[in-house]
Amino acid sequence: MKACVLRFPEGKIKAMTFSYDDGVVEDKKLINLFKKYGVKATFNYNSSHFGEYNPTDTLVIPEGHLTADELREISADPQFEIACHGHAHPYYASLPQAAATSDLITNRKELERITGKIIRGFAYPSVSATNDVSETALKAADIAYVRTASAEPSNSFALPQNWYKWVPTCHHKDANLVFEKFAELKETVAAPCLMSVWGHSFEFERENNWELIENLLENCHSNPDIWFATNMEIYEYVNAFNRLVLSADGTKAYNPTKIDLWAGICTKNVRKAPIPTIKIPAGETVSLLEYLS
Ligand SMILES: [Zn+2]
């Protein structure tokens, strides 16, 4: 077992992330709820709806979708991440690889042009898709992670092993029940736990059940064990942790990244949770000696 076990910022043993698709007007109400509870979220948007990319474009912004100004406003808030969802919400399984790559790149470029941000996250625009876009196309478009979707909960609290197949824990319809289990989890010497929720905000309006998400946010937002992050922040943190360098004798840990990291220390002398947790600041080397003696 490795001496350093991933812990989230401030040594937390759990993280939660929310991911909402399609860029519909109901996102404004959902965003206000996320703001009310101080919970971060990722919004996965198509770009054809914004209709700004070509002055001769005949696309009309359909009623029900956000405007480019609203997209800019959301993306300017560090509480939220904007990610790709296909330029025109294509069914990727029916597209040749070149067309899928082109659609992804167009999606990125348009969202980046409107927001001024670098956008590398992606959520599949079809439920149950796990391999509709080849890894070659995803790499060509320089996509960092891919969130899949399923109507059925995976109930998995594990960190993604393959960032191009990030299976969420559950759709929001199941999230309150799943959260009860998540809240009960205790620290172990293993990697920490992640609860990832996905959905569409229009479903709350259609099903008249906004209380589902409000109850969940009310229950989770003040839990001191949980780090709330966007999908990209989870990706970047885990990848930064994986770059941690240990000395050959295991007595020092060096953090070569620009992200402060936290590690649980698990050695032959410290094998049972709760394990000591240390901060390894960005660019610094920290001694682990006191845990080895
Ligand atoms: Zn969609």
Coordinates of C-alpha atoms and ligand atoms in Angstrom, one line a residue:
M1 CA 0.0 0.0 0.0
K2 CA 1.3 3.5 -0.9
A3 CA 2.3 5.7 2.1
C4 CA 0.3 8.6 0.8
V5 CA -3.4 8.1 0.2
L6 CA -5.5 10.8 -1.5
R7 CA -7.5 13.1 0.6
F8 CA -9.5 16.0 -0.7
P9 CA -8.7 19.7 0.2
E10 CA -8.5 20.3 3.9
G11 CA -8.1 16.6 4.4
K12 CA -11.7 15.8 3.6
I13 CA -12.7 12.2 3.0
K14 CA -15.6 12.9 0.6
A15 CA -16.4 15.0 -2.4
M16 CA -19.6 15.9 -4.2
T17 CA -20.1 17.2 -7.7
F18 CA -23.1 18.1 -9.8
S19 CA -23.4 18.0 -13.5
Y20 CA -26.4 19.4 -15.5
D21 CA -27.0 19.2 -19.2
D22 CA -28.5 21.1 -22.2
G23 CA -28.4 24.8 -21.2
V24 CA -32.1 25.3 -20.7
V25 CA -33.7 28.3 -19.0
E26 CA -34.5 26.3 -15.9
D27 CA -30.8 26.3 -15.2
K28 CA -31.2 29.9 -13.9
K29 CA -33.4 28.7 -11.1
L30 CA -31.1 25.7 -10.4
I31 CA -28.1 28.1 -10.3
N32 CA -29.8 30.3 -7.8
L33 CA -30.3 27.2 -5.6
F34 CA -26.6 26.2 -5.9
K35 CA -25.7 29.8 -5.0
K36 CA -28.1 29.8 -2.0
Y37 CA -26.3 26.7 -0.6
G38 CA -22.8 27.5 -1.8
V39 CA -22.5 24.3 -3.8
K40 CA -20.4 24.0 -7.0
A41 CA -21.7 22.6 -10.2
T42 CA -20.8 21.9 -13.9
F43 CA -23.1 22.8 -16.7
N44 CA -22.7 21.0 -20.0
Y45 CA -23.8 23.0 -23.0
N46 CA -24.4 22.7 -26.7
S47 CA -23.2 25.7 -28.7
S48 CA -25.5 25.7 -31.7
H49 CA -28.2 27.3 -29.5
F50 CA -26.3 30.4 -29.0
G51 CA -26.4 31.2 -32.7
E52 CA -23.6 33.8 -32.7
Y53 CA -20.8 32.0 -34.5
N54 CA -21.7 33.1 -38.0
P55 CA -23.4 36.4 -38.9
T56 CA -25.2 34.6 -41.7
D57 CA -26.3 31.8 -39.5
T58 CA -30.0 31.2 -39.8
L59 CA -30.3 29.5 -36.5
V60 CA -32.8 31.1 -34.2
I61 CA -32.2 30.7 -30.5
P62 CA -35.0 28.3 -29.5
E63 CA -37.2 29.3 -26.7
G64 CA -36.2 27.5 -23.6
H65 CA -32.4 27.8 -24.0
L66 CA -30.1 30.3 -22.3
T67 CA -28.7 33.2 -24.3
A68 CA -25.0 33.9 -24.9
D69 CA -25.1 36.7 -22.3
E70 CA -26.5 34.3 -19.7
L71 CA -23.8 31.7 -20.6
R72 CA -21.1 34.4 -20.1
E73 CA -22.6 35.4 -16.7
I74 CA -22.6 31.8 -15.5
S75 CA -19.1 31.0 -16.7
A76 CA -17.8 34.2 -15.0
D77 CA -18.8 32.8 -11.6
P78 CA -16.0 30.5 -10.1
Q79 CA -18.8 28.5 -8.5
F80 CA -19.6 27.0 -11.9
E81 CA -17.9 25.2 -14.7
I82 CA -19.1 25.2 -18.3
A83 CA -18.3 22.0 -20.3
C84 CA -19.1 20.6 -23.7
H85 CA -22.2 18.6 -24.6
G86 CA -21.9 18.5 -28.4
H87 CA -22.3 21.4 -30.8
A88 CA -25.9 20.5 -31.8
H89 CA -26.6 17.7 -29.3
P90 CA -25.7 15.0 -31.9
Y91 CA -26.1 11.3 -31.5
Y92 CA -22.4 10.6 -31.7
A93 CA -22.9 6.8 -32.3
S94 CA -24.2 7.7 -35.8
L95 CA -21.3 10.0 -36.7
P96 CA -18.1 9.1 -38.5
Q97 CA -15.0 9.7 -36.3
A98 CA -14.0 12.8 -38.3
A99 CA -17.5 14.3 -37.9
A100 CA -17.5 13.6 -34.2
T101 CA -14.1 15.1 -33.8
S102 CA -15.2 18.2 -35.8
D103 CA -18.4 18.6 -33.7
L104 CA -16.4 18.4 -30.4
I105 CA -13.9 20.9 -31.6
T106 CA -16.6 23.3 -32.8
N107 CA -18.4 22.9 -29.5
R108 CA -15.2 23.7 -27.6
K109 CA -14.3 26.7 -29.8
E110 CA -17.8 28.2 -29.6
L111 CA -18.1 27.9 -25.9
E112 CA -14.6 29.2 -25.4
R113 CA -15.3 32.1 -27.8
I114 CA -18.4 33.1 -25.9
T115 CA -17.0 32.6 -22.4
G116 CA -13.4 33.5 -22.9
K117 CA -12.5 30.4 -20.8
I118 CA -10.6 27.2 -21.8
I119 CA -13.2 24.4 -21.8
R120 CA -12.1 20.7 -21.7
G121 CA -14.9 18.8 -19.9
F122 CA -17.5 16.9 -21.9
A123 CA -20.8 15.1 -21.0
Y124 CA -22.3 12.7 -23.5
P125 CA -25.6 14.0 -25.0
S126 CA -27.1 10.5 -24.9
V127 CA -28.1 8.4 -21.9
S128 CA -26.2 5.2 -21.4
A129 CA -23.5 6.3 -23.9
T130 CA -20.1 5.1 -22.8
N131 CA -18.1 4.8 -26.0
D132 CA -20.0 6.7 -28.7
V133 CA -16.9 8.9 -29.3
S134 CA -13.6 7.1 -29.9
E135 CA -10.6 7.9 -27.6
T136 CA -8.8 9.1 -30.7
A137 CA -11.5 11.8 -31.3
L138 CA -11.6 12.8 -27.7
K139 CA -7.8 13.2 -27.6
A140 CA -7.8 15.1 -30.9
A141 CA -10.3 17.5 -29.4
D142 CA -8.1 17.7 -26.3
I143 CA -11.0 16.7 -24.0
A144 CA -9.9 16.1 -20.4
Y145 CA -12.8 14.0 -19.0
V146 CA -16.0 12.5 -20.2
R147 CA -19.1 12.2 -18.0
T148 CA -21.4 9.4 -19.1
A149 CA -25.1 9.2 -18.1
S150 CA -27.4 6.4 -17.0
A151 CA -31.0 6.5 -15.8
E152 CA -30.1 3.8 -13.3
P153 CA -27.8 4.7 -10.4
S154 CA -24.3 3.2 -10.4
N155 CA -24.2 3.7 -6.7
S156 CA -20.5 3.9 -7.0
F157 CA -18.6 6.3 -4.7
A158 CA -15.2 5.4 -6.3
L159 CA -13.0 7.9 -8.1
P160 CA -13.1 7.5 -11.9
Q161 CA -10.4 5.0 -13.1
N162 CA -10.9 6.0 -16.7
W163 CA -11.5 9.8 -17.2
Y164 CA -13.1 9.1 -20.6
K165 CA -15.7 7.0 -18.9
W166 CA -16.7 8.9 -15.7
V167 CA -19.9 7.1 -14.6
P168 CA -21.9 9.3 -12.2
T169 CA -23.1 7.9 -8.9
C170 CA -26.8 8.7 -9.7
H171 CA -29.3 10.8 -11.5
H172 CA -30.8 13.5 -9.2
K173 CA -34.1 11.5 -8.9
D174 CA -32.2 9.0 -6.8
A175 CA -29.8 11.4 -5.1
N176 CA -31.5 11.9 -1.8
L177 CA -31.6 8.1 -1.0
V178 CA -28.1 7.7 -2.3
F179 CA -26.9 10.6 -0.2
E180 CA -28.2 8.9 3.0
K181 CA -25.6 6.1 2.3
F182 CA -22.9 8.6 1.3
A183 CA -23.4 10.6 4.5
E184 CA -23.0 7.4 6.6
L185 CA -19.6 6.4 5.1
K186 CA -16.7 6.5 7.5
E187 CA -13.1 7.2 6.8
T188 CA -11.0 4.2 5.7
V189 CA -7.4 3.9 4.8
A190 CA -8.4 3.6 1.1
A191 CA -9.0 6.4 -1.3
P192 CA -11.8 8.8 -0.4
C193 CA -15.4 8.8 -1.7
L194 CA -17.0 10.8 -4.5
M195 CA -20.7 11.3 -5.1
S196 CA -21.4 12.5 -8.6
V197 CA -25.0 13.6 -9.5
W198 CA -26.3 14.4 -13.0
G199 CA -29.6 15.5 -14.6
H200 CA -31.4 18.3 -16.5
S201 CA -33.0 21.2 -14.7
F202 CA -36.1 21.1 -16.9
E203 CA -36.9 17.8 -15.3
F204 CA -37.6 19.6 -12.0
E205 CA -40.1 21.9 -13.8
R206 CA -41.6 19.0 -15.8
E207 CA -42.0 16.8 -12.8
N208 CA -42.8 19.6 -10.4
N209 CA -40.3 18.3 -7.9
W210 CA -37.8 21.1 -7.3
E211 CA -37.9 20.0 -3.7
L212 CA -35.8 17.0 -4.7
I213 CA -32.7 19.2 -5.3
E214 CA -33.5 21.7 -2.6
N215 CA -33.7 18.9 0.0
L216 CA -30.5 17.4 -1.2
L217 CA -28.6 20.7 -1.1
E218 CA -30.1 21.5 2.3
N219 CA -28.9 18.2 3.6
C220 CA -25.4 18.1 2.1
H221 CA -24.2 21.7 2.0
S222 CA -23.0 22.1 5.6
N223 CA -21.5 18.6 5.9
P224 CA -17.9 19.2 7.1
D225 CA -16.6 16.0 5.6
I226 CA -17.5 17.0 2.0
W227 CA -15.5 19.0 -0.5
F228 CA -17.9 20.5 -3.1
A229 CA -16.2 20.9 -6.5
T230 CA -16.9 21.1 -10.2
N231 CA -16.2 18.1 -12.4
M232 CA -13.0 19.8 -13.7
E233 CA -11.8 20.6 -10.1
I234 CA -12.2 16.9 -9.2
Y235 CA -10.3 15.9 -12.4
E236 CA -7.5 18.4 -11.8
Y237 CA -7.1 17.6 -8.1
V238 CA -6.9 13.8 -8.6
N239 CA -4.4 14.2 -11.4
A240 CA -2.3 16.6 -9.3
F241 CA -2.3 14.1 -6.5
N242 CA -1.1 11.4 -8.9
R243 CA 1.9 13.5 -9.7
L244 CA 3.1 13.5 -6.0
V245 CA 6.7 12.3 -5.8
L246 CA 8.1 10.3 -3.0
S247 CA 11.7 10.0 -2.0
A248 CA 13.2 6.5 -2.5
D249 CA 13.2 5.8 1.2
G250 CA 9.6 7.1 1.5
T251 CA 10.4 9.7 4.1
K252 CA 9.6 12.8 1.9
A253 CA 6.8 13.8 -0.4
Y254 CA 7.2 16.5 -3.1
N255 CA 4.3 18.3 -4.7
P256 CA 5.4 19.4 -8.1
T257 CA 2.0 21.0 -9.0
K258 CA 0.4 24.3 -8.5
I259 CA -2.4 22.8 -6.4
D260 CA -2.1 22.4 -2.6
L261 CA -2.6 18.7 -1.9
W262 CA -3.6 16.7 1.2
A263 CA -2.5 13.1 1.9
G264 CA -3.5 10.5 4.4
I265 CA -0.4 8.8 5.7
C266 CA -0.6 5.1 5.8
T267 CA 2.5 3.2 6.8
K268 CA 3.3 0.0 8.6
N269 CA 2.8 1.9 11.9
V270 CA -0.4 3.6 10.8
R271 CA -2.9 1.2 9.2
K272 CA -6.2 2.0 10.8
A273 CA -8.5 4.9 10.1
P274 CA -8.6 7.7 11.1
I275 CA -5.1 8.1 9.6
P276 CA -3.0 11.2 10.0
T277 CA -3.5 13.7 7.2
I278 CA -1.0 16.3 6.1
K279 CA -1.0 19.2 3.7
I280 CA 1.6 19.2 1.0
P281 CA 1.6 22.7 -0.4
A282 CA 2.1 23.4 -4.1
G283 CA 5.8 23.2 -5.0
E284 CA 7.0 22.1 -1.6
T285 CA 8.6 19.0 -0.1
V286 CA 7.2 17.7 3.2
S287 CA 8.8 15.2 5.6
L288 CA 6.9 12.1 6.6
L289 CA 9.5 11.0 9.1
E290 CA 7.4 11.5 12.2
Y291 CA 4.9 9.0 10.9
L292 CA 7.5 6.4 10.2
S293 CA 9.2 6.1 13.6
Ligands
ZN1 ZN -28.4 16.6 -23.4

